[in-house]
């Protein structure tokens, strides 16, 4: 299982803690330190659409209006913290966020 996110994100920390407490073997991928590849961005965008971009984030609010119009791949390539978090992968299964329904799937 791979959890994609940033280490300072409270939601990512909660997800990792809960998954590890449930006995899951969790590998963490810091998308700032090791940015997503073009193929990963394309896969996440195909799975989640534009929901992969966190439009409620401080990073988004600080972007100039013209920047916000860029394609998802460009946005995530230039600003990895814009990715809604966490993305959790196990095999071919991908989930986005840490809502109750997502927790029920993994725990």
Coordinates of C-alpha atoms in Angstrom, one line a residue:
X1 CA 0.0 0.0 0.0
X2 CA 1.3 3.4 -0.9
X3 CA 0.0 6.7 0.6
X4 CA 0.8 9.7 -1.5
X5 CA 0.8 13.1 0.2
X6 CA 2.9 15.6 2.1
X7 CA 4.1 14.9 5.7
X8 CA 2.7 18.1 7.1
X9 CA -0.8 17.4 6.0
X10 CA -3.1 16.5 9.0
X11 CA -5.3 14.3 6.9
X12 CA -2.4 12.3 5.6
X13 CA -1.1 11.9 9.1
X14 CA -4.5 10.7 10.3
X15 CA -4.8 8.2 7.4
X16 CA -1.3 6.8 7.9
X17 CA -1.8 6.4 11.6
X18 CA -5.2 4.7 11.2
X19 CA -3.9 2.4 8.4
X20 CA -0.8 1.4 10.4
X21 CA -2.9 0.8 13.6
X22 CA -5.1 -1.5 11.5
X23 CA -2.0 -3.6 10.7
X24 CA -1.5 -2.3 7.1
X25 CA 2.0 -2.2 5.7
X26 CA 2.1 1.5 4.6
X27 CA 4.7 3.0 2.3
X28 CA 4.6 6.8 2.3
X29 CA 5.4 8.9 -0.7
X30 CA 6.1 12.6 -0.1
X31 CA 5.0 14.2 -3.4
X32 CA 7.1 17.3 -2.7
X33 CA 10.4 15.4 -2.2
X34 CA 9.6 12.8 -4.9
X35 CA 7.1 14.5 -7.4
X36 CA 4.6 12.5 -9.3
X37 CA 5.7 11.2 -12.7
X38 CA 3.7 12.3 -15.8
X39 CA 2.2 8.8 -15.9
X40 CA 1.1 9.0 -12.2
X41 CA -0.5 12.4 -12.8
X42 CA -2.3 11.1 -15.9
X43 CA -3.5 8.0 -13.9
X44 CA -4.7 10.0 -11.0
X45 CA -6.5 12.5 -13.3
X46 CA -8.1 9.7 -15.2
X47 CA -9.3 8.1 -11.9
X48 CA -10.4 11.3 -10.1
X49 CA -10.8 14.0 -12.7
X50 CA -10.2 17.6 -11.6
X51 CA -11.0 16.5 -8.0
X52 CA -7.3 15.6 -7.7
X53 CA -6.6 19.4 -7.5
X54 CA -7.4 20.7 -4.0
X55 CA -9.1 24.0 -4.7
X56 CA -9.6 24.7 -1.0
X57 CA -5.9 24.8 -0.3
X58 CA -3.8 27.8 0.6
X59 CA -1.6 27.0 -2.4
X60 CA -4.6 27.3 -4.7
X61 CA -5.8 30.5 -3.1
X62 CA -2.3 32.0 -3.6
X63 CA -2.2 31.2 -7.3
X64 CA -2.7 34.0 -9.8
X65 CA -6.0 33.6 -11.7
X66 CA -4.1 32.8 -15.0
X67 CA -2.2 29.9 -13.3
X68 CA -5.5 28.3 -12.2
X69 CA -6.5 27.8 -15.8
X70 CA -3.5 25.5 -16.5
X71 CA -4.1 21.8 -17.2
X72 CA -4.1 19.5 -14.2
X73 CA -0.7 17.9 -15.2
X74 CA 1.0 21.3 -15.3
X75 CA -0.5 22.4 -12.0
X76 CA 0.6 19.3 -10.1
X77 CA 4.0 19.4 -11.8
X78 CA 4.6 22.9 -10.7
X79 CA 2.8 22.8 -7.4
X80 CA 2.8 19.2 -5.9
X81 CA 1.0 20.5 -2.7
X82 CA -2.1 21.2 -4.9
X83 CA -2.8 17.5 -5.0
X84 CA -5.8 16.6 -2.8
X85 CA -4.6 14.2 -0.2
X86 CA -4.1 11.4 0.5
X87 CA -4.2 9.3 -2.6
X88 CA -4.0 5.7 -1.5
X89 CA -2.9 2.9 -3.8
X90 CA -3.0 -0.9 -3.3
X91 CA -2.5 -2.8 -6.5
X92 CA -5.0 -1.4 -9.0
X93 CA -7.2 0.2 -6.4
X94 CA -7.0 4.0 -5.9
X95 CA -8.8 6.2 -3.5
X96 CA -8.8 10.0 -2.9
X97 CA -9.1 11.7 0.5
X98 CA -9.9 10.2 3.9
X99 CA -13.7 10.5 4.2
X100 CA -15.7 7.9 6.2
X101 CA -16.4 5.9 3.1
X102 CA -12.7 5.8 2.2
X103 CA -11.9 4.8 5.7
X104 CA -14.4 1.9 5.5
X105 CA -12.8 0.6 2.4
X106 CA -9.3 0.4 3.8
X107 CA -9.9 -0.3 7.5

